[in-house]
Amino acid sequence: MSLFILFIIAVLAIDLGLLSKRDKKMSLREALTWTFVWVSCALGFYVFINQFGERIHGITDYASLQAVVEKYAKVVNLIPGDYEMSVELYRKNLALEFITGYLIEYALSVDNIFVIILIFSSFGVAERYHKRVLFWGILGAIVMRCLFIFSGSALVQSFSWIFYFFGALLIFTGVKMFMSNEEDENIDPQTHPIVKFFAKNFSVFPKYVSHHFIVKKGGKWLLTPLFIVLMVIEFTDLIFAVDSVPAVFSITADPYIIFFSNIFAIIG
């Protein structure tokens, strides 16, 4: 998984222009091109799982295959004594779990996109700085979702009633979305809890300083408003993760498949 994360970070850095010294607005054509690249990567990963899915859990024989299937309660009818046929069925099941989780998370992440756009607009962030904030925002999202997914999987394996909690959470989220109105979607930078927290506990410079998140003034390091925007985005993604990750747990309890599908969806 370490290689997977390093690959994602490297391509993401190229995607969002972190290797460039100039801050520039991403064109629509460039955005569509990279969307195609990321979707292609997700489909390529689907093909990989369909052909070599057992490698994710280091499966090498029938006994290890059976152990993984039982551990994550996978719906696979193994053929006793026939490893080749059983692992083929396992691969197809794993690939189906991945693509289903990916599509669910991709659909749910659309709301996240609009909220991030609203955050940038409400905080008056220049478009040429969006890519830098998004890179660190996505990096933080990868870390948070990794912790959330793997800890959630451990809880599911230890306490089966956690599924009922996730189900209740999904129902609550659905009701909340149904009952919400347009006024709830407005973001006031002055009253946002993250802004108030950092304003109260840290020294914050009053205006943006290029693409910098911290700046040194009078021998003292200060946070910039761009850092506050980054924290607001991280907080928003945490809320979306709490809403969306349980939906994928309804498809599979395999933390690796949930993690891979989540990451491809949020960066695509």
Coordinates of C-alpha atoms in Angstrom, one line a residue:
M1 CA 0.0 0.0 0.0
S2 CA 3.0 2.3 0.6
L3 CA 3.9 2.1 -3.1
F4 CA 0.2 2.9 -4.0
I5 CA 0.2 6.1 -1.8
L6 CA 3.6 7.2 -3.1
F7 CA 2.3 6.8 -6.7
I8 CA -0.8 8.8 -6.0
I9 CA 1.1 11.6 -4.3
A10 CA 3.6 11.8 -7.2
V11 CA 1.0 11.9 -9.9
L12 CA -1.1 14.3 -7.8
A13 CA 1.9 16.7 -7.5
I14 CA 2.2 16.7 -11.3
D15 CA -1.5 17.1 -11.8
L16 CA -1.8 20.1 -9.5
G17 CA 1.4 21.7 -10.7
L18 CA 3.4 21.4 -7.4
L19 CA 6.6 20.9 -9.4
S20 CA 6.1 24.3 -11.1
K21 CA 7.4 27.4 -9.4
R22 CA 4.6 29.5 -10.9
D23 CA 1.0 29.7 -9.5
K24 CA -1.5 29.6 -12.4
K25 CA -5.1 29.0 -12.9
M26 CA -6.0 25.5 -14.2
S27 CA -7.8 25.6 -17.6
L28 CA -10.9 23.7 -18.2
R29 CA -9.1 21.6 -20.8
E30 CA -6.3 20.7 -18.4
A31 CA -8.9 19.8 -15.7
L32 CA -10.8 17.5 -18.1
T33 CA -7.5 15.9 -19.2
W34 CA -6.5 15.1 -15.6
T35 CA -10.0 13.8 -14.8
F36 CA -9.6 11.4 -17.7
V37 CA -6.2 10.4 -16.4
W38 CA -7.5 9.6 -12.9
V39 CA -10.6 7.8 -14.1
S40 CA -8.3 5.8 -16.4
C41 CA -6.0 5.0 -13.5
A42 CA -9.1 3.8 -11.5
L43 CA -10.2 1.5 -14.4
G44 CA -6.6 0.3 -14.8
F45 CA -6.6 -0.6 -11.1
Y46 CA -9.9 -2.5 -11.6
V47 CA -8.3 -4.5 -14.4
F48 CA -5.3 -5.2 -12.1
I49 CA -7.6 -6.5 -9.3
N50 CA -9.5 -8.6 -11.8
Q51 CA -6.2 -10.3 -12.8
F52 CA -4.1 -10.2 -9.7
G53 CA -6.4 -9.3 -6.8
E54 CA -5.1 -11.9 -4.5
R55 CA -1.8 -10.1 -4.2
I56 CA -3.4 -7.3 -2.2
H57 CA -3.6 -9.6 0.8
G58 CA -0.7 -11.8 -0.1
I59 CA -2.8 -14.9 -0.9
T60 CA -0.7 -17.8 -2.1
D61 CA -2.7 -20.9 -1.5
Y62 CA -6.2 -22.1 -0.7
A63 CA -5.8 -21.9 3.1
S64 CA -4.8 -18.2 3.0
L65 CA -7.6 -17.5 0.5
Q66 CA -10.1 -19.1 2.8
A67 CA -8.8 -17.1 5.8
V68 CA -9.2 -13.8 4.0
V69 CA -12.7 -14.6 2.7
E70 CA -13.8 -15.5 6.2
K71 CA -12.1 -12.5 7.8
Y72 CA -13.8 -10.0 5.6
A73 CA -17.1 -12.0 5.2
K74 CA -16.8 -11.9 1.4
V75 CA -19.6 -13.4 -0.6
V76 CA -17.5 -16.0 -2.5
N77 CA -18.4 -19.6 -3.0
L78 CA -15.0 -21.2 -2.8
I79 CA -14.4 -24.6 -4.4
P80 CA -12.7 -26.9 -1.8
G81 CA -9.3 -28.1 -3.0
D82 CA -9.4 -26.1 -6.2
Y83 CA -7.3 -23.0 -5.6
E84 CA -7.1 -21.8 -9.2
M85 CA -10.9 -21.7 -9.7
S86 CA -11.5 -20.3 -6.2
V87 CA -9.0 -17.5 -6.6
E88 CA -10.5 -16.6 -9.9
L89 CA -13.9 -16.2 -8.2
Y90 CA -12.3 -14.2 -5.5
R91 CA -10.7 -11.8 -8.0
K92 CA -14.0 -11.2 -9.7
N93 CA -15.7 -10.5 -6.4
L94 CA -12.9 -8.2 -5.3
A95 CA -13.0 -6.3 -8.6
L96 CA -16.8 -5.9 -8.3
E97 CA -16.4 -4.6 -4.7
F98 CA -13.8 -2.0 -5.9
I99 CA -15.7 -0.7 -8.9
T100 CA -19.0 -0.5 -6.9
G101 CA -17.3 1.3 -4.0
Y102 CA -15.6 3.6 -6.5
L103 CA -18.8 4.6 -8.2
I104 CA -20.6 5.2 -4.9
E105 CA -17.8 7.4 -3.5
Y106 CA -17.4 9.2 -6.9
A107 CA -21.1 10.1 -6.9
L108 CA -21.0 11.3 -3.3
S109 CA -17.9 13.3 -3.8
V110 CA -19.7 15.6 -6.3
D111 CA -21.2 17.5 -3.3
N112 CA -17.7 17.8 -1.9
I113 CA -16.5 19.6 -5.1
F114 CA -19.3 22.2 -4.9
V115 CA -18.6 22.8 -1.2
I116 CA -14.9 23.3 -1.9
I117 CA -15.7 25.8 -4.7
L118 CA -18.1 27.6 -2.2
I119 CA -15.3 27.7 0.4
F120 CA -12.8 29.3 -2.1
S121 CA -15.4 31.8 -3.2
S122 CA -16.5 32.7 0.4
F123 CA -12.9 33.2 1.5
G124 CA -11.9 35.1 -1.6
V125 CA -9.0 32.8 -2.6
A126 CA -7.5 33.7 -5.9
E127 CA -7.9 30.9 -8.5
R128 CA -4.2 30.6 -9.1
Y129 CA -3.7 29.4 -5.5
H130 CA -6.5 26.7 -5.7
K131 CA -4.2 23.9 -6.9
R132 CA -1.8 24.3 -4.0
V133 CA -4.5 24.2 -1.4
L134 CA -6.1 21.3 -3.1
F135 CA -2.9 19.3 -3.1
W136 CA -2.4 19.6 0.6
G137 CA -6.1 19.2 1.2
I138 CA -6.2 15.9 -0.7
L139 CA -3.0 14.7 1.0
G140 CA -4.7 15.4 4.4
A141 CA -7.8 13.6 3.1
I142 CA -5.8 10.5 2.3
V143 CA -4.3 10.4 5.8
M144 CA -7.7 10.9 7.5
R145 CA -9.5 8.4 5.4
C146 CA -6.8 5.8 5.9
L147 CA -7.1 6.2 9.7
F148 CA -10.9 6.2 9.5
I149 CA -11.3 3.3 7.2
F150 CA -8.8 0.9 8.8
S151 CA -10.0 1.8 12.4
G152 CA -13.6 1.3 11.1
S153 CA -12.7 -2.0 9.6
A154 CA -11.2 -3.2 12.9
L155 CA -14.3 -2.2 14.8
V156 CA -16.5 -4.0 12.3
Q157 CA -14.5 -7.2 12.7
S158 CA -14.7 -6.9 16.5
F159 CA -18.3 -5.7 16.9
S160 CA -20.9 -6.7 14.4
W161 CA -23.4 -4.1 15.7
I162 CA -21.2 -1.4 14.2
F163 CA -23.0 -2.1 10.9
Y164 CA -26.2 -0.9 12.6
F165 CA -24.5 2.3 13.7
F166 CA -23.3 2.9 10.2
G167 CA -26.8 2.2 8.9
A168 CA -28.3 4.7 11.3
L169 CA -25.6 7.2 10.3
L170 CA -26.6 6.9 6.6
I171 CA -30.3 7.3 7.5
F172 CA -29.5 10.4 9.5
T173 CA -27.4 11.8 6.7
G174 CA -30.1 11.2 4.2
V175 CA -32.7 12.9 6.4
K176 CA -30.4 15.8 7.0
M177 CA -29.8 16.3 3.3
F178 CA -33.6 16.1 2.6
M179 CA -34.4 18.7 5.3
S180 CA -31.5 21.1 4.5
N181 CA -32.2 24.3 2.6
E182 CA -30.1 26.8 0.6
E183 CA -29.4 29.0 3.6
D184 CA -27.6 26.2 5.3
E185 CA -25.2 26.0 2.4
N186 CA -23.9 29.5 2.8
I187 CA -20.4 29.9 4.4
D188 CA -19.7 32.9 6.6
P189 CA -15.9 33.1 7.2
Q190 CA -16.4 35.1 10.3
T191 CA -18.6 32.6 12.1
H192 CA -17.1 29.3 10.8
P193 CA -16.0 27.2 13.9
I194 CA -12.6 26.5 12.3
V195 CA -11.9 30.2 11.7
K196 CA -13.0 31.1 15.2
F197 CA -10.8 28.3 16.7
F198 CA -7.6 29.4 14.9
A199 CA -8.3 33.1 15.5
K200 CA -8.6 32.4 19.2
N201 CA -5.7 30.1 19.7
F202 CA -3.1 31.2 17.1
S203 CA -1.6 34.3 15.6
V204 CA -3.1 34.8 12.1
F205 CA -1.8 37.4 9.5
P206 CA -4.7 39.6 8.3
K207 CA -4.3 39.0 4.6
Y208 CA -3.1 36.5 2.0
V209 CA 0.6 36.3 1.3
S210 CA 0.9 34.7 -2.1
H211 CA 0.6 30.9 -1.8
H212 CA 2.2 30.7 1.6
F213 CA 0.5 29.0 4.6
I214 CA 2.8 30.6 7.2
V215 CA 4.7 33.8 7.1
K216 CA 7.4 35.4 9.3
K217 CA 6.7 38.9 10.5
G218 CA 8.7 40.8 13.1
G219 CA 10.6 37.7 14.0
K220 CA 7.4 35.7 14.7
W221 CA 5.7 33.0 12.6
L222 CA 2.1 33.7 11.7
L223 CA -0.5 31.6 10.0
T224 CA -2.0 33.0 6.8
P225 CA -5.7 33.0 5.8
L226 CA -4.7 30.4 3.1
F227 CA -3.8 28.0 5.9
I228 CA -7.2 28.6 7.6
V229 CA -8.9 27.9 4.2
L230 CA -6.9 24.6 4.1
M231 CA -8.1 23.7 7.6
V232 CA -11.7 24.5 6.6
I233 CA -11.4 22.1 3.6
E234 CA -9.9 19.4 5.8
F235 CA -12.7 19.8 8.3
T236 CA -15.3 19.6 5.5
D237 CA -13.7 16.5 4.1
L238 CA -13.8 14.9 7.5
I239 CA -17.6 15.5 7.6
F240 CA -18.0 14.1 4.1
A241 CA -15.9 11.0 5.1
V242 CA -18.2 10.3 8.1
D243 CA -21.1 10.5 5.7
S244 CA -19.7 8.5 2.7
V245 CA -17.3 5.9 4.0
P246 CA -20.1 3.9 5.9
A247 CA -21.9 3.7 2.5
V248 CA -18.9 1.7 1.1
F249 CA -18.8 -0.5 4.2
S250 CA -22.2 -1.7 3.2
I251 CA -20.6 -3.1 0.1
T252 CA -17.4 -4.7 1.7
A253 CA -15.6 -4.9 5.0
D254 CA -12.2 -5.1 3.3
P255 CA -10.4 -1.9 4.3
Y256 CA -8.0 -2.1 1.4
I257 CA -10.7 -2.1 -1.2
I258 CA -12.6 0.7 0.6
F259 CA -9.4 2.8 0.8
F260 CA -8.4 2.3 -2.8
S261 CA -11.9 3.1 -4.1
N262 CA -12.1 6.1 -1.8
I263 CA -8.8 7.6 -2.9
F264 CA -9.4 7.1 -6.6
A265 CA -12.8 8.7 -6.2
I266 CA -11.8 11.8 -4.3
I267 CA -8.8 12.7 -6.6
G268 CA -10.7 11.9 -9.8

